[in-house]
XYZ file of C-alpha atoms in Angstrom:
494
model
C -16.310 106.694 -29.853
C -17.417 106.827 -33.474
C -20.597 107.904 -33.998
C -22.915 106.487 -37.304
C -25.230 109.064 -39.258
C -27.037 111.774 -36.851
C -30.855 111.944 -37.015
C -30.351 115.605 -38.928
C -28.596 113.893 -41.804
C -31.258 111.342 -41.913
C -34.428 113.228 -42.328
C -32.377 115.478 -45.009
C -32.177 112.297 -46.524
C -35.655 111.368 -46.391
C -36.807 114.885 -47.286
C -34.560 114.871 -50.619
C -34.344 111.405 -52.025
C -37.998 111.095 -52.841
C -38.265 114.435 -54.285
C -35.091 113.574 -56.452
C -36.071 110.183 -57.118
C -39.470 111.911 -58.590
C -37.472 114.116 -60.903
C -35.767 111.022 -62.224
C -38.405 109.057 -62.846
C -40.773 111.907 -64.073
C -37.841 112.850 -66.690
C -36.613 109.286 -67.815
C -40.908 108.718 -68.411
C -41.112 112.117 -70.231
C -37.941 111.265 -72.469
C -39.125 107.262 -72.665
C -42.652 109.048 -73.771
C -41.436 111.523 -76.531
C -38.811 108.655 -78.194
C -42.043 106.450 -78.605
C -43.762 109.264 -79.795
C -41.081 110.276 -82.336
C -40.606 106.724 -83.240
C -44.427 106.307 -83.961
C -44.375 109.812 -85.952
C -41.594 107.727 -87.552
C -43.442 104.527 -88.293
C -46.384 106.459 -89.735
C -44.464 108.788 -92.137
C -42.407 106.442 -93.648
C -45.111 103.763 -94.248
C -46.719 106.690 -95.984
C -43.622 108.213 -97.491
C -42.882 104.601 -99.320
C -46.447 104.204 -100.333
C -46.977 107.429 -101.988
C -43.524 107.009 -103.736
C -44.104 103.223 -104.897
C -47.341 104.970 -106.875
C -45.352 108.372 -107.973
C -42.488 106.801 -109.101
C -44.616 103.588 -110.790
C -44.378 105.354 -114.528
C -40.702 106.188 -114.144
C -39.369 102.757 -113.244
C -41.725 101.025 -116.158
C -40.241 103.890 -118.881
C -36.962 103.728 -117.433
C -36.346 107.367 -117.203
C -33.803 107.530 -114.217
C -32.873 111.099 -114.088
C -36.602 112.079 -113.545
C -36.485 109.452 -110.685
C -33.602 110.787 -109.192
C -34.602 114.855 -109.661
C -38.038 113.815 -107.959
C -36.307 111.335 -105.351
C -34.043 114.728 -104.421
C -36.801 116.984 -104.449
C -38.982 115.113 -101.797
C -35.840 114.485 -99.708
C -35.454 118.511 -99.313
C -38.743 118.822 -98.431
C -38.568 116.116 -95.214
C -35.492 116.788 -93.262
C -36.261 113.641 -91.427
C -35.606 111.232 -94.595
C -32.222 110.244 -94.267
C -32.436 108.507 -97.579
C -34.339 107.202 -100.671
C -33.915 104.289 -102.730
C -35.725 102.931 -106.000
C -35.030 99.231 -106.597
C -36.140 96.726 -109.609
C -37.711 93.389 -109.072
C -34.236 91.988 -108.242
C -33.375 94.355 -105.582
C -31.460 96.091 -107.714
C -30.469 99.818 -107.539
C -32.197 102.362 -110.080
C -32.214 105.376 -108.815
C -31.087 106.941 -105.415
C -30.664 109.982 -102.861
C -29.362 110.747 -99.783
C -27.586 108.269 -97.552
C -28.138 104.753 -96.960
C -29.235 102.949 -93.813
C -27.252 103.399 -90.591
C -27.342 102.576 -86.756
C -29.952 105.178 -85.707
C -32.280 105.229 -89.480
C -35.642 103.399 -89.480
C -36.182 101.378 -93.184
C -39.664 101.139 -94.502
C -39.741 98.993 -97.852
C -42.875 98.962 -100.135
C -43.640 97.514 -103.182
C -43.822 98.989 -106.798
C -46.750 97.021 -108.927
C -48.093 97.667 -112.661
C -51.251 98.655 -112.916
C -53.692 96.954 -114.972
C -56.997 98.073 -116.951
C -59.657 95.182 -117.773
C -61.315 96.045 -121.089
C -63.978 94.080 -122.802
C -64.190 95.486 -126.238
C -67.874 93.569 -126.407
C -69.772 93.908 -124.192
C -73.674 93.428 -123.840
C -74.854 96.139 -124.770
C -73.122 96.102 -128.341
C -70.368 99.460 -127.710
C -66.696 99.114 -126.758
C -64.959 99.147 -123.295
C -64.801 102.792 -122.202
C -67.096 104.253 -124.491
C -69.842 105.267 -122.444
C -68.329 103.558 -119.397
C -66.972 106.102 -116.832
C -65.211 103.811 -114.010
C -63.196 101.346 -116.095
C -61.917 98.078 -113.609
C -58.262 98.428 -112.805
C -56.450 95.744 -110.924
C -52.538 95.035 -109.611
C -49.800 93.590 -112.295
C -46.671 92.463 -112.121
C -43.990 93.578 -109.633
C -42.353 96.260 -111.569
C -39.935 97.283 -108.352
C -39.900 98.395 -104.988
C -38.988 101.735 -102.915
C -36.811 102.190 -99.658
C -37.422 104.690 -97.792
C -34.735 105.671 -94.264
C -36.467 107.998 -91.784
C -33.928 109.310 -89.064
C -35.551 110.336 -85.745
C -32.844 112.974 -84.996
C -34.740 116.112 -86.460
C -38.113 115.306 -84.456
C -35.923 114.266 -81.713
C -34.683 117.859 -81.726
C -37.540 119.316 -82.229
C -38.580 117.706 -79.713
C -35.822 118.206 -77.382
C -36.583 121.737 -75.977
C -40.308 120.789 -75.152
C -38.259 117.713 -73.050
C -35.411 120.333 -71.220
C -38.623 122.829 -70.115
C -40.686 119.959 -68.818
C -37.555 118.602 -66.992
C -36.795 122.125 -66.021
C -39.873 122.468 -64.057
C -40.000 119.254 -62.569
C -36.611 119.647 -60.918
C -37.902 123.075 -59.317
C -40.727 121.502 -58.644
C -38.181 118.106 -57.113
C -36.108 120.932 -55.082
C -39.338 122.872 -54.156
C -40.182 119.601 -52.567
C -36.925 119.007 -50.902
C -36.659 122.066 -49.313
C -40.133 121.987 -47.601
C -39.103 118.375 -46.618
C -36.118 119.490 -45.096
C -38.362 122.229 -43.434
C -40.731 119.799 -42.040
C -37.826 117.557 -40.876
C -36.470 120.139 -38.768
C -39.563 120.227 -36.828
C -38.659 116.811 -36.184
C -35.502 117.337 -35.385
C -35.554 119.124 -32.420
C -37.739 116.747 -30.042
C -35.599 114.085 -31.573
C -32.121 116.277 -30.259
C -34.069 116.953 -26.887
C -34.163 113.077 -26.289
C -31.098 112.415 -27.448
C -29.439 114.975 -25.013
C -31.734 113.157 -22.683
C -30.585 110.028 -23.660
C -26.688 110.524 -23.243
C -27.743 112.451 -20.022
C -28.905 109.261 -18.735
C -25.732 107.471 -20.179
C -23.267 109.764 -17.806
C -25.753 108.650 -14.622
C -27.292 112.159 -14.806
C -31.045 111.228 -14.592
C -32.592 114.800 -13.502
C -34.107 114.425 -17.425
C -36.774 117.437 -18.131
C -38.010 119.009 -21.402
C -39.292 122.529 -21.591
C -41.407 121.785 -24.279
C -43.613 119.013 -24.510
C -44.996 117.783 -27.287
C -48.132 116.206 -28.756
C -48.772 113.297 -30.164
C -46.354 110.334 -30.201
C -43.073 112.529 -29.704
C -44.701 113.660 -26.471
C -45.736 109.854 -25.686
C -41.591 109.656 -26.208
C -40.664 112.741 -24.121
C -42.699 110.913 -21.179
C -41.233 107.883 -21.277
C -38.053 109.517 -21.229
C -38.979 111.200 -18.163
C -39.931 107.984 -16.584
C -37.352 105.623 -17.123
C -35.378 108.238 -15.951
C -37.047 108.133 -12.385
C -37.468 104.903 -12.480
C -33.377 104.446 -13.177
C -32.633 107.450 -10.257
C -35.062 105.003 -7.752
C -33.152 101.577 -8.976
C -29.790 103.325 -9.026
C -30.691 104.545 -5.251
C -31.867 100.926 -4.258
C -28.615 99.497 -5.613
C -26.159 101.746 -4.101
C -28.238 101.208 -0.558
C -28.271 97.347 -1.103
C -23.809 97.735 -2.300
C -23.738 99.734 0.970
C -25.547 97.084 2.717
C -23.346 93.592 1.222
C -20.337 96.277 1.945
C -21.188 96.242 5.154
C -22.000 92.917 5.892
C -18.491 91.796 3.801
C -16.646 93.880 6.491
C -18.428 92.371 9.525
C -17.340 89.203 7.904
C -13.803 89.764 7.329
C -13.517 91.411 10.496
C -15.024 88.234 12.017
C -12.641 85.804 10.128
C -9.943 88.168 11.557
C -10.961 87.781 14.929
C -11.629 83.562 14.511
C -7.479 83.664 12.620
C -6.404 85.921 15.583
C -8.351 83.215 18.148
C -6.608 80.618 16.317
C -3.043 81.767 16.576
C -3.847 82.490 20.405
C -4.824 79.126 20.660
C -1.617 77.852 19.318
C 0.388 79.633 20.909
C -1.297 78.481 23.921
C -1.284 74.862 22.606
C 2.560 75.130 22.069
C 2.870 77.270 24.987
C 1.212 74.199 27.412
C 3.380 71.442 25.036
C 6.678 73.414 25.957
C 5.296 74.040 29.883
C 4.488 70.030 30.576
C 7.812 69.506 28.522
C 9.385 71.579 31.348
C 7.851 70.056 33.919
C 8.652 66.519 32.553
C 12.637 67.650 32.220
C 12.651 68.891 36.055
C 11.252 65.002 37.381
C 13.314 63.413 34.917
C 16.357 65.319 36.314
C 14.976 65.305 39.556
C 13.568 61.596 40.307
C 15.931 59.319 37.946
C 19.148 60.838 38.342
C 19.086 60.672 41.677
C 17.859 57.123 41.796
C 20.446 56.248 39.088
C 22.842 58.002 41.649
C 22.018 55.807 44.405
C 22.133 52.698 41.905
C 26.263 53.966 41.129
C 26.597 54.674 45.085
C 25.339 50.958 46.001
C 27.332 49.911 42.978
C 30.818 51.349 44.167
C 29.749 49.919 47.912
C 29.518 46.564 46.752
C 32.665 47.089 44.746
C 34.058 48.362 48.722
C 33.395 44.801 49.911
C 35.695 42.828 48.641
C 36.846 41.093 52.023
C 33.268 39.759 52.589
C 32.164 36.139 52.022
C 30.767 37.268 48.572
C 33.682 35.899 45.779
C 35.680 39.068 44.588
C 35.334 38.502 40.898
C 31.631 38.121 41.485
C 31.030 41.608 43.444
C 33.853 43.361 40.901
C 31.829 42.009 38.167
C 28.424 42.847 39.593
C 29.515 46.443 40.788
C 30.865 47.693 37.179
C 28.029 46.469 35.525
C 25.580 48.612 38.192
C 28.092 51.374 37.477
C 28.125 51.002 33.665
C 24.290 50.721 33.476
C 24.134 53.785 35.781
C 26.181 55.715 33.402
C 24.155 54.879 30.430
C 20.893 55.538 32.192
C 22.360 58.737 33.096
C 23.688 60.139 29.756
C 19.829 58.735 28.040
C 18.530 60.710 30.710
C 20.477 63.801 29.928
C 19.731 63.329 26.147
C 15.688 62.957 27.005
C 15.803 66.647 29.238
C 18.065 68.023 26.278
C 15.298 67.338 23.959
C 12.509 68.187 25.888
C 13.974 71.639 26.890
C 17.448 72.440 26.366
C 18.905 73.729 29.420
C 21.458 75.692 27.484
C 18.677 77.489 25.769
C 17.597 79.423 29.602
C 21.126 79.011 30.614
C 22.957 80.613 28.020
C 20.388 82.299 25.812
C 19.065 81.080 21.942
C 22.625 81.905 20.467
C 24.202 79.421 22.785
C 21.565 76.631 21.949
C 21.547 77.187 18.547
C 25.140 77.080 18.139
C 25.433 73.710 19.781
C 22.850 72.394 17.991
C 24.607 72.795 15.247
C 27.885 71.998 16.474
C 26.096 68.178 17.579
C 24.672 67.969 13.527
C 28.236 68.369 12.564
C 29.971 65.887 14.882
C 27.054 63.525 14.118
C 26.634 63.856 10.066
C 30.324 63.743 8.991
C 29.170 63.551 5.444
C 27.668 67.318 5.498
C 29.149 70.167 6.963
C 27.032 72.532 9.263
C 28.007 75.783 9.893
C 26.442 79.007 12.596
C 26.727 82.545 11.608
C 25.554 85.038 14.436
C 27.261 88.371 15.175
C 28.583 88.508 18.599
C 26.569 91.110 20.380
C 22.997 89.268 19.652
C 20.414 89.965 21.587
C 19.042 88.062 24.661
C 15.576 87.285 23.399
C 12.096 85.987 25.608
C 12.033 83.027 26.623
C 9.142 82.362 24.830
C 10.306 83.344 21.338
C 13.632 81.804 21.841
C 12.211 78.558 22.031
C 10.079 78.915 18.751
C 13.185 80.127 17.275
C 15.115 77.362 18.838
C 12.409 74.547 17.786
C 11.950 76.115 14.270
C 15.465 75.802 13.779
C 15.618 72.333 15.034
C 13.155 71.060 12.504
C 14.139 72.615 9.937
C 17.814 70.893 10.743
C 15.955 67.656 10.475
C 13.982 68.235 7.274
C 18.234 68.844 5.609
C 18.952 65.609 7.327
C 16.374 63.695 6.099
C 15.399 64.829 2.693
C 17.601 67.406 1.169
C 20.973 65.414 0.495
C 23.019 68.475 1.021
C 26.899 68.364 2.057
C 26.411 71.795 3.147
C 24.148 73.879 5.382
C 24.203 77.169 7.093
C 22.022 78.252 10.098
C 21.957 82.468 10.422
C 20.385 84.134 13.481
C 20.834 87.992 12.887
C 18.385 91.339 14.197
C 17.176 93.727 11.519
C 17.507 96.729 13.374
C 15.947 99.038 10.913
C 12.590 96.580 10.969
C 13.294 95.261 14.642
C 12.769 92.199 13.605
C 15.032 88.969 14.418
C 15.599 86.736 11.378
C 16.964 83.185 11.865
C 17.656 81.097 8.325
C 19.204 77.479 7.197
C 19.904 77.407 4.057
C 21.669 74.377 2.260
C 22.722 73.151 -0.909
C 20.628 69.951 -1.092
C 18.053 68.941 -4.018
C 15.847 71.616 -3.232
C 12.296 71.129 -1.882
C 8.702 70.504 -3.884
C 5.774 73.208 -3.713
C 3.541 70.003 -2.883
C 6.009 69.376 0.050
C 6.007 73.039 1.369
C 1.972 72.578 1.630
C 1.537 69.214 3.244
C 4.634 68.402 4.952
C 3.899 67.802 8.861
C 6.718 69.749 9.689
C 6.604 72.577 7.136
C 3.318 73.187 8.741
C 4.789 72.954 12.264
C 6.891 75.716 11.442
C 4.135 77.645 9.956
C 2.112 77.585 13.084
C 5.097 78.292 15.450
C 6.020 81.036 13.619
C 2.062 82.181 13.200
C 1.623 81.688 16.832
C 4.295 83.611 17.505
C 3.599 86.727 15.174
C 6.163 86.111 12.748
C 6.688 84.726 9.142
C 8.104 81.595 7.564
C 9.008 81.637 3.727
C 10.469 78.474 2.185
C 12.262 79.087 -1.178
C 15.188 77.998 -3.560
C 18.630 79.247 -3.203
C 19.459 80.847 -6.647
C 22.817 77.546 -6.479
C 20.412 75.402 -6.005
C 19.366 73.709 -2.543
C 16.838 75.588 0.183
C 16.742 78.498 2.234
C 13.980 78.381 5.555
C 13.555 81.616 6.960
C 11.408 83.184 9.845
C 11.279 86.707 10.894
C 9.923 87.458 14.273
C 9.527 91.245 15.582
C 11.571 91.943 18.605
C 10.758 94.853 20.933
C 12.754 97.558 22.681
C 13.972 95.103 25.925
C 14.843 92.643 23.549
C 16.897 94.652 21.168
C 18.351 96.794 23.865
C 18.904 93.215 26.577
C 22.742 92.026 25.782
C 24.075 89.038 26.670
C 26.732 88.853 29.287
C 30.636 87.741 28.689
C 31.071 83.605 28.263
């Protein structure tokens, strides 16, 4: 799992940023400080520079002597190494005289005017003696605009002279910045550790490990921390206790349930087996009167029949008793063979006669001679098994429906019924399989006699799986387990 920034990391962080951000911010002030300072010096001198030159330079520009300007304009710009240039202009703007270089990017231009100077004199005055003569302060005033002076001031030479001042001050703030850091990143690791302690804590809790202790307690809020640690930790050891007591508890009471829903399934396959075991009994029963009270009757109906039939020199017409006696005999007959069909289908006699291999394979044998449009085929080895009674009819009746389910819905024109042993399981397996439209899951839940299967087989302790044949059609299977009499009983010659 990826872990984010550790708590060491982040108070290093907090212990240096601040003290870096101050060095930053004390250095960008002290350089924003010392440009306005040099760009003040700036302002000042070159006010002054252009106001002192417009009055030097007033009696070269009004005699015209240029060279003098110029030696005097190169003088004063050796003197200053922060005039970049000088420039003497006439009223128009025009260039007179010149020296150094002209305005760039980084220069500062300070402009000032060049004016005449005029002297009022009043040769007659009031008290009777000319304009000077005895008058010390004579009135002088402004003239005309005789030219101007341009002066460019570059701030690189104060700038470096003021740049080492700058790189000590910044010097010393960044010890002072790391100074700073490092005692922050000092005091952090005091806060470290109790903040490692409860995070070992912490992901000692995570792996269910809640035995939480710390050697050293602290003061103050950390120890508030510490504490709580300690607590929630009990109080997650107590709930985790409580939980696995209550899981233990539900467990239990989950098991008693299951084990009761066992024992109510168990009751309920008893119970059908009983159920089908009574429904099989009273079809016994029913077979043996059948057999016993109406054939015989029936019998005595064909004897009186073939009497009557005897009498043919009595009064009674002949035609009359012939006729009468083969219609007793014919309705005897059919009696008879309905009465044989009714005690095959309640129990078939071949099925305790002969054994379930016998039954089946005349049941099959009657499908075939009955439903000439499908052909039904038995497949058993010939050393099968002689089987319970019990199971052999559950066999036998499974079959039997599952016969008429083929005959009634599937549409095949071919089936297959399979009664085999699985000796390595011990288990008998009896299957009809056909190759008919195949059957629906909603019909394998809700037909009446899918679930009559189910519960035979249920009641009987074996399984019943309905699924397609990989041609198409369905196969009906139950498995049964057999034990050792069964597998080892064989039948005898027929």
């Amino acid at each position: 799992m990826r872990r984010g920034v550790t708590i060491t990391a982040l108070l290093i962080v907090i212990a240096t940023v601040p003290a870096f951000a101050m060095f930053l911010v004390v250095s960008g002030s002290l350089y924003a400080s010392r440009v306005h300072e040099v760009r003040r010096d700036l302002d000042d001198r070159g006010h002054l520079l252009a106001a002192a030159l417009a009055e030097s330079s007033r009696y070269g520009v009004v005699s015209g002597n240029v060279p003098a300007l110029e030696l005097s304009l190169q003088r004063l710009l050796a003197t200053d190494a922060s005039i970049a240039g000088i420039q003497i202009l006439d009223p128009q703007r025009h260039l007179l005289a010149s020296a150094g270089t002209t305005a760039s990017g980084a220069t500062l231009t300070f402009e000032h005017p060049i004016r005449m100077q005029a002297i009022d004199v009043d040769l007659f005055e009031g008290s009777g003696s000319p304009q000077g003569i005895g008058n010390p302060r004579p009135r002088v005033r402004e003239g005309a605009l005789a030219g101007y002076t341009r002066v460019y001031m570059s701030p690189e030479p104060l700038m470096r002279a003021k740049r080492n001042g700058l790189l000590m001050a910044g010097a010393m703030v960044l010890v002072a910045a790391m100074l700073s850091a490092l005692l922050g990143v000092a005091l952090s690791q005091l806060v470290r550790r109790p903040l490692s302690s409860v995070m070992r804590a912490v992901r000692a809790i995570q792996r269910g490990d809640f035995s939480v202790q710390f050697p050293h307690r602290r003061h103050g809020e950390l120890g508030e921390l510490q504490g709580a640690m300690v607590e929630m930790a009990r109080e997650l050891a107590a709930s985790r206790h409580e939980l696995e007591a209550q899981v233990a508890q539900r467990t239990a009471q989950l098991q008693e349930a299951v084990n009761a829903l066992r024992s109510a399934d168990d009751e309920k396959r008893r119970l059908i087996a009983h159920g089908n075991m009574l429904v099989e009994e009273e079809r016994r029963r029913i077979a043996a009167e059948i057999h016993d009270q109406l054939n015989a009757s029936l019998l005595a109906v064909r004897l009186l029949a073939s009497s009557l039939k005897s009498r043919a020199g009595q009064p009674l017409p002949p035609d009359e008793v012939n006729e009468t006696a083969m219609r007793i005999e014919s309705t005897a007959d059919e009696v008879y063979q309905s009465a044989r069909r009714i005690v095959t289908q309640l129990r078939p006699e071949v099925l305790d006669m002969l054994g379930l291999r016998a039954a089946l394979a005349g049941m099959v044998r009657e499908y075939d001679q009955v439903h000439p449009s499908c052909r039904f085929e038995f497949r058993c080895p010939v050393d099968f098994p002689r089987v319970p009674p019990q199971l052999s009819i559950t066999v036998y009746r499974i079959a039997q429906e599952a016969l008429s389910n083929v005959v009634k819905h599937a549409q095949a024109s071919w089936v297959v019924v399979s009664l085999d042993v699985d000796e390595a399981k011990g288990e008998l397996k009896v299957s009809v399989s056909d190759n008919g439209r195949g059957i629906a899951d909603s019909e394998t839940r809700r037909g009446f006699g899918v679930i009559g299967m189910r519960e035979r087989a249920s009641g009987a302790g074996g399984t019943l799986e309905i699924a397609a044949r990989p041609g198409g059609g369905t196969v009906v299977e139950a498995r049964f387990a057999l034990n050792a009499d069964s597998e080892n009983a064989r039948p005898t010659a027929t």
